[in-house]
Coordinates of C-alpha atoms and ligand atoms in Angstrom, one line a residue:
M1 CA 99.5 85.5 74.8
D2 CA 100.8 86.4 71.3
T3 CA 103.8 88.7 70.9
A4 CA 101.7 91.8 70.1
A5 CA 99.6 91.2 73.2
I6 CA 102.7 90.8 75.4
Y7 CA 104.0 94.2 74.2
A8 CA 100.6 95.9 74.5
H9 CA 100.3 94.6 78.1
F10 CA 103.9 95.7 78.8
A11 CA 103.0 99.2 77.5
E12 CA 100.1 99.4 79.9
S13 CA 102.2 98.3 82.8
Q14 CA 104.7 101.2 82.0
A15 CA 101.9 103.7 82.6
L16 CA 102.1 102.8 86.3
N17 CA 104.1 105.0 88.6
G18 CA 107.8 104.6 88.0
G19 CA 107.6 103.0 84.5
S20 CA 109.5 104.2 81.5
P21 CA 107.7 106.5 79.0
I22 CA 110.3 105.6 76.3
Y23 CA 109.7 101.8 76.7
Q24 CA 106.0 102.4 76.8
D25 CA 106.2 104.2 73.4
W26 CA 108.5 101.4 72.0
A27 CA 106.2 98.7 73.3
R28 CA 103.1 100.3 71.8
G29 CA 105.1 100.5 68.5
V30 CA 106.1 96.9 68.6
A31 CA 102.5 95.8 69.5
A32 CA 101.2 97.5 66.4
D33 CA 103.9 96.3 64.1
P34 CA 103.4 92.9 62.5
E35 CA 106.8 93.0 60.8
V36 CA 108.7 93.4 64.1
C37 CA 106.4 90.9 65.9
A38 CA 107.3 88.4 63.1
L39 CA 111.0 88.9 63.8
L40 CA 110.4 88.3 67.5
D41 CA 108.4 85.2 66.8
G42 CA 111.5 83.7 65.3
L43 CA 113.0 83.6 68.8
P44 CA 112.2 81.0 71.5
E45 CA 109.2 82.3 73.6
P46 CA 111.2 83.3 76.7
K47 CA 113.4 85.4 74.5
R48 CA 110.6 87.5 73.1
Q49 CA 110.1 89.6 76.3
P50 CA 110.1 93.4 76.0
N51 CA 112.8 94.1 78.7
L52 CA 115.1 91.7 76.8
L53 CA 114.5 93.3 73.4
F54 CA 114.8 96.9 74.6
A55 CA 117.9 96.3 76.7
A56 CA 119.6 94.4 73.9
A57 CA 118.7 97.1 71.4
R58 CA 120.2 99.8 73.7
L59 CA 123.3 97.7 74.3
V60 CA 123.7 97.5 70.5
G61 CA 123.2 101.2 70.2
A62 CA 119.5 102.1 69.8
P63 CA 118.8 105.8 70.0
S64 CA 116.7 106.9 73.0
D65 CA 114.2 108.4 70.6
G66 CA 110.5 107.7 69.8
W67 CA 109.5 104.5 68.1
A68 CA 109.3 106.3 64.7
S69 CA 113.1 106.6 64.6
V70 CA 113.9 103.5 66.5
R71 CA 111.9 101.2 64.2
P72 CA 114.1 101.7 61.1
W73 CA 117.2 101.5 63.3
L74 CA 115.9 98.2 64.7
L75 CA 115.2 96.6 61.4
A76 CA 118.7 97.5 60.1
A77 CA 120.4 96.3 63.3
W78 CA 118.2 93.2 63.8
P79 CA 121.0 90.6 63.3
D80 CA 123.0 92.2 66.1
V81 CA 120.0 92.7 68.4
E82 CA 118.8 89.1 67.8
R83 CA 122.2 87.7 68.6
T84 CA 122.3 89.8 71.8
M85 CA 118.9 88.6 72.8
R86 CA 119.9 84.9 72.3
T87 CA 123.1 85.3 74.3
H88 CA 121.8 87.4 77.2
A89 CA 119.0 87.2 79.8
T90 CA 117.1 89.7 81.9
Q91 CA 119.2 89.8 85.0
T92 CA 118.5 93.3 86.4
N93 CA 120.4 93.6 89.6
E94 CA 118.9 96.3 91.8
P95 CA 121.0 97.2 94.9
R96 CA 118.3 99.6 96.1
R97 CA 116.2 96.5 97.1
C98 CA 118.6 96.2 100.0
A99 CA 116.9 99.3 101.6
T100 CA 113.6 97.3 101.7
L101 CA 115.2 94.2 103.0
L102 CA 117.4 95.8 105.7
P103 CA 114.7 96.3 108.4
T104 CA 113.9 92.6 108.3
L105 CA 117.5 91.5 108.0
A106 CA 118.7 93.7 110.8
A107 CA 116.0 92.2 113.1
I108 CA 117.7 88.8 112.7
D109 CA 120.4 88.3 115.4
G110 CA 123.9 87.6 114.0
P111 CA 126.2 86.3 113.0
I112 CA 124.5 85.8 109.7
A113 CA 125.6 83.7 106.6
L114 CA 123.7 85.4 103.8
I115 CA 123.0 83.3 100.7
E116 CA 121.3 84.9 97.7
V117 CA 119.4 82.7 95.2
G118 CA 119.3 84.3 91.7
A119 CA 122.0 86.8 92.7
S120 CA 122.8 88.1 89.2
A121 CA 126.1 90.1 90.0
G122 CA 125.6 89.8 93.8
L123 CA 124.8 93.5 94.4
C124 CA 122.1 92.6 96.9
L125 CA 124.6 90.5 98.9
Y126 CA 126.1 93.7 100.5
P127 CA 123.3 95.3 102.5
D128 CA 125.7 95.9 105.4
R129 CA 128.1 97.9 103.1
Y130 CA 125.7 100.5 101.9
S131 CA 124.3 103.7 103.6
Y132 CA 120.6 104.4 103.9
V133 CA 118.4 107.4 104.5
Y134 CA 114.9 106.3 105.6
T135 CA 112.1 108.9 105.4
A136 CA 109.0 108.3 107.6
P137 CA 105.5 109.5 106.6
D138 CA 106.0 112.6 108.8
G139 CA 109.1 113.6 106.9
A140 CA 111.5 112.5 109.6
R141 CA 114.8 111.2 108.2
T142 CA 117.1 108.6 109.7
R143 CA 120.5 107.7 108.3
L144 CA 122.2 104.4 108.8
D145 CA 125.8 103.8 107.9
P146 CA 128.0 100.7 107.8
A147 CA 130.2 100.0 110.8
G148 CA 133.3 101.2 108.9
G149 CA 131.7 104.6 108.0
P150 CA 129.5 106.1 105.3
S151 CA 129.3 104.2 102.0
E152 CA 129.6 105.7 98.6
V153 CA 126.3 103.9 97.9
L154 CA 123.5 105.9 99.6
L155 CA 120.1 104.4 99.3
P156 CA 117.1 106.6 100.0
C157 CA 113.9 104.8 100.9
A158 CA 110.5 105.8 102.2
I159 CA 109.4 103.7 105.2
E160 CA 106.3 103.0 107.1
G161 CA 106.9 101.3 110.4
P162 CA 109.9 100.9 112.7
V163 CA 113.1 102.3 111.2
P164 CA 116.1 100.0 111.6
T165 CA 118.7 101.2 114.1
R166 CA 121.4 98.7 113.4
M167 CA 123.1 96.9 110.5
P168 CA 122.8 93.1 110.1
E169 CA 125.9 91.3 111.3
I170 CA 126.9 89.4 108.1
V171 CA 130.0 87.3 108.5
W172 CA 129.8 85.2 105.3
R173 CA 128.0 85.7 102.0
A174 CA 127.6 83.7 98.8
G175 CA 125.2 83.6 95.9
L176 CA 124.0 81.3 93.1
D177 CA 122.7 82.0 89.7
L178 CA 122.1 80.2 86.4
N179 CA 124.5 82.8 84.9
P180 CA 126.4 84.8 87.5
L181 CA 127.5 88.2 86.3
D182 CA 130.9 89.7 87.2
V183 CA 130.9 93.5 87.9
R184 CA 134.7 93.5 87.2
D185 CA 133.9 92.5 83.6
P186 CA 133.1 95.6 81.5
A187 CA 130.8 93.6 79.2
D188 CA 128.8 92.3 82.2
L189 CA 128.6 95.8 83.7
A190 CA 127.5 97.2 80.4
W191 CA 124.7 94.6 80.2
L192 CA 123.6 95.5 83.8
E193 CA 123.4 99.1 82.8
A194 CA 121.4 98.4 79.7
L195 CA 118.9 96.6 81.8
V196 CA 118.1 99.7 83.8
W197 CA 115.2 101.6 82.1
P198 CA 116.4 104.6 80.2
E199 CA 114.9 107.4 82.3
H200 CA 116.2 105.9 85.5
T201 CA 119.6 107.7 85.5
D202 CA 119.8 107.8 89.3
R203 CA 119.6 104.0 89.3
I204 CA 122.6 103.8 87.0
E205 CA 124.7 106.0 89.4
T206 CA 123.7 103.7 92.3
L207 CA 124.5 100.6 90.2
R208 CA 127.9 101.9 89.3
A209 CA 128.7 102.8 92.9
A210 CA 127.5 99.4 94.2
A211 CA 129.5 97.7 91.5
R212 CA 132.6 99.4 92.9
V213 CA 131.8 98.2 96.4
V214 CA 131.3 94.7 95.2
A215 CA 134.4 94.7 92.9
A216 CA 136.5 95.6 96.0
A217 CA 135.6 92.3 97.7
P218 CA 133.9 90.1 95.1
P219 CA 131.4 87.6 96.4
R220 CA 131.4 83.8 95.9
L221 CA 128.9 83.2 93.1
V222 CA 128.1 79.7 92.2
T223 CA 126.7 78.8 88.8
G224 CA 123.7 76.5 88.9
D225 CA 120.0 76.1 89.3
L226 CA 118.5 77.1 92.6
L227 CA 116.7 73.7 92.8
E228 CA 120.1 71.9 92.6
V229 CA 122.9 73.9 94.2
L230 CA 121.4 75.6 97.3
P231 CA 121.8 72.7 99.8
D232 CA 125.5 72.4 99.0
L233 CA 126.0 76.2 99.4
V234 CA 124.1 76.1 102.8
A235 CA 126.4 73.2 103.9
D236 CA 129.4 75.5 103.3
A237 CA 128.2 78.3 105.6
P238 CA 129.9 78.6 109.0
A239 CA 128.3 76.3 111.5
D240 CA 127.8 79.0 114.1
A241 CA 126.1 81.5 111.8
T242 CA 122.4 81.8 111.1
V243 CA 121.8 81.0 107.5
V244 CA 119.5 83.5 105.7
V245 CA 118.5 82.5 102.2
L246 CA 117.3 85.5 100.3
H247 CA 115.8 86.0 96.8
S248 CA 114.2 89.0 95.1
A249 CA 112.6 89.1 91.7
V250 CA 113.7 85.5 90.9
L251 CA 110.9 83.0 91.5
V252 CA 108.8 84.7 88.8
Y253 CA 111.0 82.7 86.3
L254 CA 109.9 79.4 87.8
T255 CA 107.0 77.1 87.0
A256 CA 104.4 76.5 89.8
A257 CA 105.9 73.0 90.3
D258 CA 109.4 74.4 90.6
K259 CA 108.3 77.1 93.1
A260 CA 106.6 74.3 95.2
A261 CA 109.9 72.3 95.0
F262 CA 111.9 75.3 96.2
A263 CA 109.5 76.0 99.1
A264 CA 109.9 72.3 100.1
T265 CA 113.7 72.7 100.0
M266 CA 113.5 75.8 102.2
A267 CA 111.3 73.9 104.7
D268 CA 113.9 71.1 104.8
L269 CA 116.7 73.6 105.3
R270 CA 114.7 75.3 108.0
R271 CA 114.3 72.1 109.9
A272 CA 117.8 70.7 109.3
R273 CA 119.8 73.9 109.6
G274 CA 117.5 76.6 111.1
A275 CA 117.8 78.5 107.9
V276 CA 115.6 81.7 107.6
W277 CA 113.9 82.2 104.2
L278 CA 113.4 85.8 103.0
S279 CA 111.4 86.1 99.8
N280 CA 110.9 89.4 98.0
E281 CA 108.7 88.7 95.0
G282 CA 105.9 90.2 93.0
W283 CA 102.6 89.7 94.8
T284 CA 101.3 87.1 92.3
V285 CA 104.5 85.0 92.4
L286 CA 103.9 83.1 95.7
P287 CA 100.1 82.7 96.0
D288 CA 100.5 81.1 99.5
V289 CA 102.3 84.2 100.7
A290 CA 99.8 86.6 99.1
A291 CA 96.9 84.6 100.7
R292 CA 98.3 85.5 104.2
L293 CA 98.1 89.3 103.6
P294 CA 95.6 91.3 105.5
E295 CA 92.6 92.2 103.2
G296 CA 92.5 95.4 101.2
L297 CA 96.3 95.6 100.4
S298 CA 97.4 95.8 96.8
P299 CA 101.2 95.5 97.0
Q300 CA 103.7 95.3 94.2
F301 CA 106.2 93.1 96.0
I302 CA 105.8 91.2 99.2
L303 CA 108.7 90.5 101.5
A304 CA 108.0 87.3 103.5
R305 CA 110.0 85.6 106.3
D306 CA 109.5 81.8 106.2
G307 CA 106.3 82.3 104.1
E308 CA 104.7 85.0 106.4
P309 CA 104.4 88.5 104.8
V310 CA 106.4 91.0 106.8
A311 CA 106.5 94.0 104.5
L312 CA 105.2 95.4 101.2
T313 CA 108.0 96.6 99.1
D314 CA 108.5 98.7 96.0
P315 CA 110.1 96.5 93.2
H316 CA 113.0 99.0 92.8
G317 CA 113.5 99.5 96.5
R318 CA 112.1 103.0 96.8
S319 CA 109.7 102.3 99.7
V320 CA 108.9 99.7 102.3
R321 CA 105.8 99.3 104.5
L322 CA 106.4 97.0 107.4
L323 CA 103.4 95.0 108.4
Ligands
LIG1 C1 115.7 89.9 87.9 S1 117.2 89.1 88.4 C2 117.2 89.6 90.1 C3 118.6 89.7 90.7 C4 118.7 90.1 92.1 N1 118.1 89.1 93.0 C5 118.1 91.5 92.4 O1 117.1 91.5 93.1 O2 118.7 92.5 92.0 C6 116.8 87.4 88.5 C7 118.0 86.5 88.5 O3 117.6 85.2 88.8 C8 118.3 84.2 88.1 N2 117.6 83.0 88.0 C9 116.4 82.8 87.4 N3 116.0 81.5 87.5 C10 117.0 80.8 88.2 C11 117.2 79.5 88.6 N4 116.3 78.5 88.3 N5 118.3 79.2 89.3 C12 119.2 80.2 89.6 N6 119.1 81.5 89.2 C13 118.0 81.8 88.5 C14 118.6 84.9 86.8 O4 119.7 84.4 86.1 C15 118.8 86.4 87.2 O5 120.2 86.7 87.4

């Protein structure tokens, strides 16, 4: 796909429920703008993506206006925006995804050693430190708090299926990422905030609160490729704990061959260590998982345990439908 087509496609995707009208307008503008597309074409292909351009532009100071006023701003600020795009990557860390993972995690008997692959800043490594309010289809609400009392992070989530009644017993946690972010570093936190779509102000509040929880007890985050460093991290987990390897919105960045290699690594870790594999990815990302879904479902994300779909989840953690 050429750059104009990528932006036109992105604009269409923003028309879906929960997208960003501002980004839709900007993406339409870029798609119809050969001068801006030519600037983007000067970047390596993975760096041309809309989420990276728009987050970089906002980090540099783009106004949250229509494309007509953003375009001249962008042309003037292009050297700074381009530098930011070259030095940053899309690493959106969405703690709300914990609400969609919790029912499945809580069903695993502890103690659990939780390892997140592609952890970004590690905000999804703390599902047991956040509070939840689940709303069933009939409107019934159930609240779940950490053992130590209510958390300042309160995650609302619509649920279809059994509501969790306990927290997972997580006794050890660690993550890995090509480029771990540190919530205690103001520059990293500013980047995480810029990655949240502009209208999603409630997500920013949740992000900041989760960052405070994580900063109070920072996780171990290892720098490296998931195909290389995962076995060593698993080997460090306490021997008496069930290892749960989790990833969400990560494998989309891998080639088909690398996804197959990762699935083989998980099969080895399952045999050798009894590791549980929880994948929460867009429904096209793991075709073998999608093929196991009952007919007629059109999910956005699929949560799978050891390759078997167990839930359909909203990409930003707003809803979960247990299968
Ligand atoms: C969109 S973020 C998702 C972060 C987090 N899992 C969440 O759900 O909020 C994807 C993360 O995966 C990381 N990543 C992508 N490819 C990777 C690889 N091959 N090895 C390790 N991390 C990777 C990126 O650096 C980024 O931080």
